[in-house]
Short mmCIF file of C-alpha atoms in Angstrom, two decimals:
data_model
loop_
_atom_site.label_atom_id
_atom_site.label_comp_id
_atom_site.label_asym_id
_atom_site.label_seq_id
_atom_site.Cartn_x
_atom_site.Cartn_y
_atom_site.Cartn_z
CA LEU A 1 0.00 0.00 0.00
CA LYS A 2 2.86 2.37 0.87
CA CYS A 3 4.51 1.64 -2.50
CA TYR A 4 1.19 2.37 -4.29
CA GLU A 5 0.78 5.69 -2.43
CA GLU A 6 4.33 6.79 -3.34
CA GLU A 7 3.76 5.82 -6.97
CA HIS A 8 0.42 7.73 -7.00
CA GLU A 9 2.10 10.84 -5.54
CA GLU A 10 4.84 10.71 -8.19
CA GLU A 11 2.24 10.37 -11.00
CA THR A 12 0.23 13.33 -9.60
CA ALA A 13 3.40 15.44 -9.47
CA ARG A 14 4.24 14.55 -13.11
CA GLU A 15 0.72 15.52 -14.23
CA ALA A 16 0.93 18.84 -12.40
CA THR A 17 4.28 19.63 -14.05
CA HIS A 18 2.89 18.69 -17.49
CA THR A 19 -0.18 20.91 -16.98
CA LYS A 20 2.06 23.85 -16.03
CA THR A 21 4.13 23.35 -19.18
CA ILE A 22 1.03 23.28 -21.40
CA THR A 23 -0.41 26.37 -19.72
CA LYS A 24 2.83 28.27 -20.12
CA THR A 25 3.24 27.26 -23.77
CA CYS A 26 -0.33 27.56 -25.06
CA VAL A 27 -2.00 30.28 -23.01
CA PRO A 28 -0.31 33.70 -23.28
CA SER A 29 -0.64 36.26 -20.56
CA ALA A 30 -2.99 39.21 -21.00
CA ARG A 31 0.01 41.45 -21.73
CA GLU A 32 1.34 39.04 -24.37
CA ALA A 33 -2.10 38.77 -25.99
CA LEU A 34 -2.46 42.55 -26.23
CA ALA A 35 1.04 42.83 -27.72
CA CYS A 36 0.13 40.27 -30.41
CA LEU A 37 -3.07 42.15 -31.24
CA ASP A 38 -1.16 45.44 -31.54
CA LYS A 39 1.39 43.84 -33.86
CA GLY A 40 -1.34 42.35 -36.04
CA HIS A 41 -3.19 45.67 -36.26
CA GLU A 42 0.02 47.49 -37.17
CA LYS A 43 0.80 44.94 -39.88
CA ARG A 44 -2.70 45.19 -41.38
CA SER A 45 -2.54 49.01 -41.33
CA GLN A 46 0.81 49.01 -43.11
CA GLY A 47 -0.55 46.57 -45.70
CA ALA A 48 -3.62 48.71 -46.35
CA GLN A 49 -1.48 51.83 -46.74
CA GLY A 50 0.82 50.05 -49.18
CA GLU A 51 -2.09 48.86 -51.29
CA ALA A 52 -3.70 52.31 -51.24
CA GLN A 53 -0.45 53.73 -52.62
CA GLY A 54 -0.46 51.22 -55.45
CA GLU A 55 2.05 48.73 -54.06
CA GLY A 56 1.71 45.01 -54.69
CA GLU A 57 -0.49 43.44 -57.33
CA GLY A 58 -1.69 45.74 -60.10
CA LYS A 59 0.79 48.28 -61.44
CA GLY A 60 -0.32 51.89 -61.23
CA THR A 61 -3.52 51.18 -59.32
CA PHE A 62 -5.06 53.19 -56.48
CA ARG A 63 -6.94 50.98 -54.06
CA SER A 64 -7.02 49.50 -50.57
CA PHE A 65 -8.73 46.31 -51.68
CA LYS A 66 -7.58 43.75 -54.22
CA ARG A 67 -9.82 42.52 -56.99
CA GLN A 68 -9.95 38.72 -56.94
CA ARG A 69 -9.24 36.51 -59.93
CA LEU A 70 -12.35 35.27 -61.71
CA PHE A 71 -10.49 32.08 -62.61
CA PRO A 72 -7.65 30.20 -60.87
CA HIS A 73 -4.35 30.35 -62.72
CA VAL A 74 -3.85 27.18 -64.77
CA GLU A 75 -0.98 26.71 -67.21
CA GLY A 76 -2.31 26.84 -70.78
CA ASN A 77 -5.59 28.59 -69.81
CA TYR A 78 -6.13 32.21 -70.81
CA PRO A 79 -8.87 34.58 -69.53
CA THR A 80 -10.64 36.03 -72.55
CA HIS A 81 -12.95 39.00 -73.03
CA VAL A 82 -14.40 40.78 -76.09
CA TYR A 83 -15.27 44.46 -75.75
CA LEU A 84 -15.78 47.79 -77.47
CA SER A 85 -13.20 50.50 -76.81
CA ALA A 86 -14.92 53.83 -76.29
CA SER A 87 -14.24 57.45 -75.39
CA LEU A 88 -16.46 59.93 -73.56
CA SER A 89 -16.78 63.34 -75.18
CA HIS A 90 -18.87 66.50 -75.15
CA SER A 91 -19.46 66.57 -78.89
CA SER A 92 -20.27 64.27 -81.79
CA VAL A 93 -16.80 64.64 -83.32
CA GLY A 94 -15.35 62.28 -80.70
CA VAL A 95 -12.77 64.51 -79.07
CA GLY A 96 -12.41 63.08 -75.55
CA ASP A 97 -12.62 65.63 -72.76
CA GLY A 98 -10.58 63.91 -70.06
CA ASP A 99 -10.49 66.95 -67.73
CA ALA A 100 -14.27 67.35 -67.61
CA CYS A 101 -14.91 63.62 -67.28
CA GLY A 102 -12.23 63.18 -64.62
CA GLU A 103 -13.52 66.11 -62.56
CA THR A 104 -17.08 64.75 -62.74
CA LEU A 105 -16.05 61.25 -61.65
CA THR A 106 -13.80 62.57 -58.87
CA GLY A 107 -16.69 64.65 -57.54
CA LEU A 108 -19.11 61.71 -57.73
CA SER A 109 -16.72 59.27 -56.03
CA SER A 110 -16.00 61.77 -53.23
CA GLU A 111 -19.72 62.30 -52.62
CA ILE A 112 -20.33 58.53 -52.46
CA THR A 113 -17.51 58.01 -49.97
CA ARG A 114 -18.56 60.97 -47.84
CA GLY A 115 -22.30 60.27 -47.93
CA PHE A 116 -22.39 56.46 -47.78
CA GLY A 117 -18.99 55.41 -46.42
CA VAL A 118 -18.24 53.35 -49.55
CA HIS A 119 -14.68 53.58 -50.89
CA VAL A 120 -14.95 53.33 -54.68
CA PHE A 121 -12.06 52.98 -57.10
CA PRO A 122 -11.50 53.86 -60.78
CA VAL A 123 -12.26 51.15 -63.28
CA GLY A 124 -11.82 50.94 -67.02
CA VAL A 125 -9.14 50.49 -69.63
CA GLY A 126 -5.55 50.80 -68.49
CA VAL A 127 -5.92 50.75 -64.68
CA GLY A 128 -5.07 47.09 -64.15
CA VAL A 129 -7.86 45.95 -61.85
CA GLY A 130 -9.09 42.66 -63.24
CA THR A 131 -9.33 40.19 -66.05
CA ASN A 132 -11.66 42.46 -68.00
CA ASP A 133 -9.14 45.27 -68.24
CA THR A 134 -7.44 45.98 -71.51
CA ASP A 135 -4.04 47.32 -72.44
CA THR A 136 -3.01 50.93 -71.97
CA ARG A 137 -1.93 51.39 -75.57
CA PRO A 138 -4.18 53.92 -77.32
CA SER A 139 -5.65 52.87 -80.64
CA PRO A 140 -4.42 54.72 -83.76
CA SER A 141 -7.99 55.95 -84.15
CA ALA A 142 -8.39 56.80 -80.47
CA PRO A 143 -9.13 60.45 -79.79
CA SER A 144 -6.67 60.65 -76.91
CA THR A 145 -2.93 60.28 -76.59
CA ALA A 146 -2.94 58.99 -73.02
CA ALA A 147 -4.72 56.05 -71.46
CA THR A 148 -5.40 57.57 -68.07
CA LYS A 149 -5.94 60.92 -66.43
CA THR A 150 -4.32 61.50 -63.04
CA THR A 151 -6.50 63.60 -60.74
CA SER A 152 -5.48 65.58 -57.67
CA ASP A 153 -6.27 62.71 -55.29
CA SER A 154 -3.97 60.31 -57.19
CA CYS A 155 -6.89 58.35 -58.69
CA LYS A 156 -6.46 57.52 -62.35
CA TRP A 157 -9.56 57.91 -64.47
CA PRO A 158 -9.24 56.35 -67.91
CA LEU A 159 -9.70 58.34 -71.09
CA GLU A 160 -10.58 55.06 -72.79
CA TRP A 161 -13.55 52.99 -71.59
CA HIS A 162 -15.16 49.74 -72.63
CA VAL A 163 -18.53 48.17 -73.31
CA SER A 164 -18.49 44.37 -72.86
CA LEU A 165 -19.52 42.18 -75.78
CA SER A 166 -18.89 38.87 -74.01
CA ARG A 167 -18.51 37.30 -70.60
CA SER A 168 -15.02 36.68 -69.28
CA VAL A 169 -14.26 33.07 -70.20
CA VAL A 170 -11.27 30.72 -70.17
CA VAL A 171 -9.74 29.70 -73.51
CA ARG A 172 -7.20 26.92 -74.06
CA ALA A 173 -4.05 27.68 -76.04
CA GLY A 174 -5.20 25.46 -78.94
CA GLN A 175 -8.42 27.48 -79.34
CA ILE A 176 -6.87 30.93 -79.65
CA ASP A 177 -6.14 31.10 -83.40
CA THR A 178 -9.54 29.81 -84.51
CA LEU A 179 -11.36 31.96 -81.95
CA VAL A 180 -9.67 35.19 -83.04
CA GLY A 181 -10.03 34.30 -86.72
CA LEU A 182 -13.75 33.53 -86.50
CA LEU A 183 -14.49 36.55 -84.31
CA SER A 184 -12.84 38.85 -86.82
CA LYS A 185 -14.62 37.17 -89.75
CA HIS A 186 -18.12 37.14 -88.20
CA LEU A 187 -17.98 40.66 -86.78
CA ARG A 188 -16.90 42.09 -90.14
CA LYS A 189 -19.71 40.18 -91.86
CA LEU A 190 -22.25 41.93 -89.64
CA LYS A 191 -21.40 45.25 -91.32
CA VAL A 192 -22.45 47.36 -88.37
CA LYS A 193 -23.15 50.80 -89.81
CA PRO A 194 -22.14 53.34 -88.92
CA PHE A 195 -18.89 52.19 -87.36
CA PRO A 196 -17.50 53.83 -85.32
CA PHE A 197 -20.87 54.70 -83.75
CA HIS A 198 -22.08 56.92 -80.93
CA CYS A 199 -24.07 55.92 -77.86
CA THR A 200 -25.66 57.90 -75.08
CA LEU A 201 -25.69 57.04 -71.38
CA GLY A 202 -28.78 56.49 -69.22
CA ASP A 203 -29.29 55.62 -65.56
CA LEU A 204 -26.72 54.93 -62.88
CA CYS A 205 -26.90 51.29 -61.84
CA VAL A 206 -24.95 48.72 -59.79
CA LEU A 207 -23.89 45.37 -61.27
CA VAL A 208 -21.85 42.53 -59.72
CA ASN A 209 -19.41 40.05 -61.22
CA ASP A 210 -20.23 36.33 -61.48
CA ASP A 211 -18.90 35.38 -58.04
CA ASN A 212 -20.21 38.51 -56.27
CA THR A 213 -16.73 39.55 -55.07
CA THR A 214 -16.84 42.92 -56.86
CA CYS A 215 -19.64 45.39 -57.52
CA PHE A 216 -19.55 48.14 -60.14
CA LEU A 217 -21.17 51.53 -60.44
CA VAL A 218 -22.13 51.75 -64.12
CA MET A 219 -24.11 53.88 -66.52
CA MET A 220 -26.44 51.98 -68.83
CA VAL A 221 -26.10 52.43 -72.59
CA ASP A 222 -29.23 54.13 -73.92
CA LYS A 223 -29.21 55.12 -77.60
CA GLY A 224 -26.96 52.94 -79.74
CA LYS A 225 -27.54 49.68 -77.85
CA GLU A 226 -29.01 48.05 -81.00
CA HIS A 227 -25.49 48.18 -82.51
CA VAL A 228 -24.06 46.62 -79.36
CA ASP A 229 -26.71 43.86 -79.47
CA LYS A 230 -25.72 43.03 -83.04
CA LEU A 231 -22.05 42.65 -82.07
CA VAL A 232 -22.95 40.51 -79.03
CA ASP A 233 -24.97 38.19 -81.33
CA GLY A 234 -21.86 37.76 -83.50
CA CYS A 235 -19.66 36.98 -80.49
CA ASP A 236 -22.19 34.48 -79.12
CA LYS A 237 -22.22 32.59 -82.41
CA VAL A 238 -18.43 32.15 -82.31
CA PHE A 239 -18.42 31.30 -78.60
CA ARG A 240 -21.01 28.54 -79.16
CA LYS A 241 -18.77 26.93 -81.77
CA HIS A 242 -15.96 26.81 -79.23
CA GLY A 243 -18.11 25.54 -76.36
CA LEU A 244 -17.74 28.81 -74.47
CA GLN A 245 -20.39 30.45 -72.31
CA GLU A 246 -22.50 33.01 -74.16
CA TYR A 247 -23.37 36.51 -73.01
CA TYR A 248 -26.01 37.04 -70.32
CA LYS A 249 -29.62 36.38 -71.38
CA GLU A 250 -30.67 39.66 -69.79
CA ARG A 251 -28.41 42.08 -71.58
CA LYS A 252 -27.47 45.20 -69.66
CA HIS A 253 -25.06 47.08 -71.89
CA HIS A 254 -23.14 49.57 -69.81
CA VAL A 255 -19.98 51.57 -69.20
CA SER A 256 -18.38 50.77 -65.83
CA LEU A 257 -17.27 53.88 -63.94
CA MET A 258 -15.91 52.61 -60.61
CA TRP A 259 -15.83 49.50 -58.42
CA ALA A 260 -16.02 48.46 -54.78
CA PRO A 261 -15.80 45.14 -52.87
CA GLY A 262 -18.87 42.94 -53.29
CA GLU A 263 -20.02 43.38 -49.69
CA GLU A 264 -20.59 47.09 -50.41
CA ARG A 265 -23.23 46.32 -53.04
CA HIS A 266 -26.31 47.42 -51.11
CA MET A 267 -24.79 50.70 -49.96
CA LEU A 268 -23.55 51.39 -53.50
CA GLU A 269 -27.08 50.73 -54.82
CA LYS A 270 -28.42 53.33 -52.38
CA ALA A 271 -25.78 55.76 -53.61
CA ALA A 272 -26.72 55.08 -57.26
CA ASN A 273 -30.36 55.86 -56.49
CA GLU A 274 -29.40 58.97 -54.55
CA TYR A 275 -27.15 60.42 -57.26
CA ASN A 276 -29.02 59.26 -60.37
CA ASN A 277 -30.47 62.76 -60.83
CA SER A 278 -27.47 64.63 -59.47
CA LYS A 279 -25.39 67.15 -61.40
CA TYR A 280 -22.71 64.47 -61.84
CA ALA A 281 -25.06 62.01 -63.54
CA LYS A 282 -26.45 64.80 -65.74
CA GLN A 283 -22.94 65.82 -66.79
CA LEU A 284 -22.13 62.22 -67.76
CA ARG A 285 -25.39 61.84 -69.69
CA ALA A 286 -24.53 64.99 -71.63
CA MET A 287 -21.42 63.24 -72.96
CA SER A 288 -21.37 61.11 -76.08
CA VAL A 289 -19.83 57.63 -76.06
CA LEU A 290 -17.85 56.99 -79.25
CA SER A 291 -17.32 53.26 -79.78
CA TYR A 292 -14.37 53.22 -82.16
CA SER A 293 -12.79 49.76 -81.92
CA CYS A 294 -13.81 46.17 -81.19
CA ARG A 295 -11.09 44.15 -79.45
CA VAL A 296 -10.47 40.80 -77.82
CA LYS A 297 -8.09 40.37 -74.90
CA ILE A 298 -6.67 36.87 -74.40
CA GLY A 299 -4.31 36.70 -71.44
CA LYS A 300 -2.26 39.87 -71.87
CA GLN A 301 -2.54 39.94 -75.66
CA VAL A 302 -4.99 42.45 -77.19
CA THR A 303 -6.13 42.02 -80.80
CA SER A 304 -8.22 44.48 -82.80
CA LEU A 305 -11.15 42.78 -84.53
CA LEU A 306 -12.97 45.75 -85.99
CA GLN A 307 -12.20 49.46 -86.26
#
C-alpha cells in the first residue's frame, strides 16, 4: 500500500508539471495577448497603406482592396474578353474631354464616400484591376494620346472605356487562333453601320461580377444599344462553336465607372439611387460615347477585330 501511495504521488506530481508546461506554452498572458493584437493591427494598417499607394499586385492602381481573380491560374488557360473600346466626349466629333470627365467622376466618387462610407475605385481600360481590363496602348484611331488621367487625389480615371460584348471566359491555347479568326470574320460580316458609332448614357446602376466579389457603379447604354446587341450576337455565335459560355440572357449594356468590394453592393445601390439625378449624372449623360474599336483580350494579348 505504501509503495502504491508513493507511486500515486509521483504520478500526480508529473501531471501537475505537465499541466504547467502546457499552460505556459499555449495560453499567453494578458500582456502578451495585447502585444500580439497590436502587432497584427500594425501589420494590417501598413498593408492597407501600401495597397492604397499602389504597391503590390496591379501596377499603377489606387486601391485599398484587391480585386480577386475570376479564374484560378492554370498553365495553358487564358482569360478572354471581347469588348468595345470607347471614349467619352462633349461633342459628336469624338474629341475626348478627359479633364471634364475626370472632374465629374472625382466629384461623384468623393460624394459617395462621404455620404455612404463606400470607398470606390476607378475602373476601365488601363488601370489594371481585373481580367476584363485591356491594355493601356491607345488605338491609332483613339481620340486621346494617353490612357489615363491622373487627378489631384492620385486616382487615375481612364480616357478610354469599354462596353463588354462577351462574358469573361477561359480559352485553351489550342483554341486561340480559330477563336480570333472567326471573331474577326463574323464581326466584319455583320457590317455594323455606322462604325464607329455613338451611344448615349442612361441611368446609374450597380452590377456585380459572377462570383459577387466585386460590384460596379455603371451607366447603362441608352441610344446605340441596338449596334451593341448586333455585335454581341456575332460573339455568341463564335463562342457557341468553341463551347464557351455566351453573353447574359438579360443584356445590360453599360460603361463601368468605378468599383467596390462585393459586400458594399447594397450601400452602393443606395448611392446610385441617390445620385441618379445629381449634377454628376447629368454631366455624364450629356457626354457622347464613341465606340471606335472592337477588341479581344486573351491573357495579356490584345487584338483588334474591328475598327
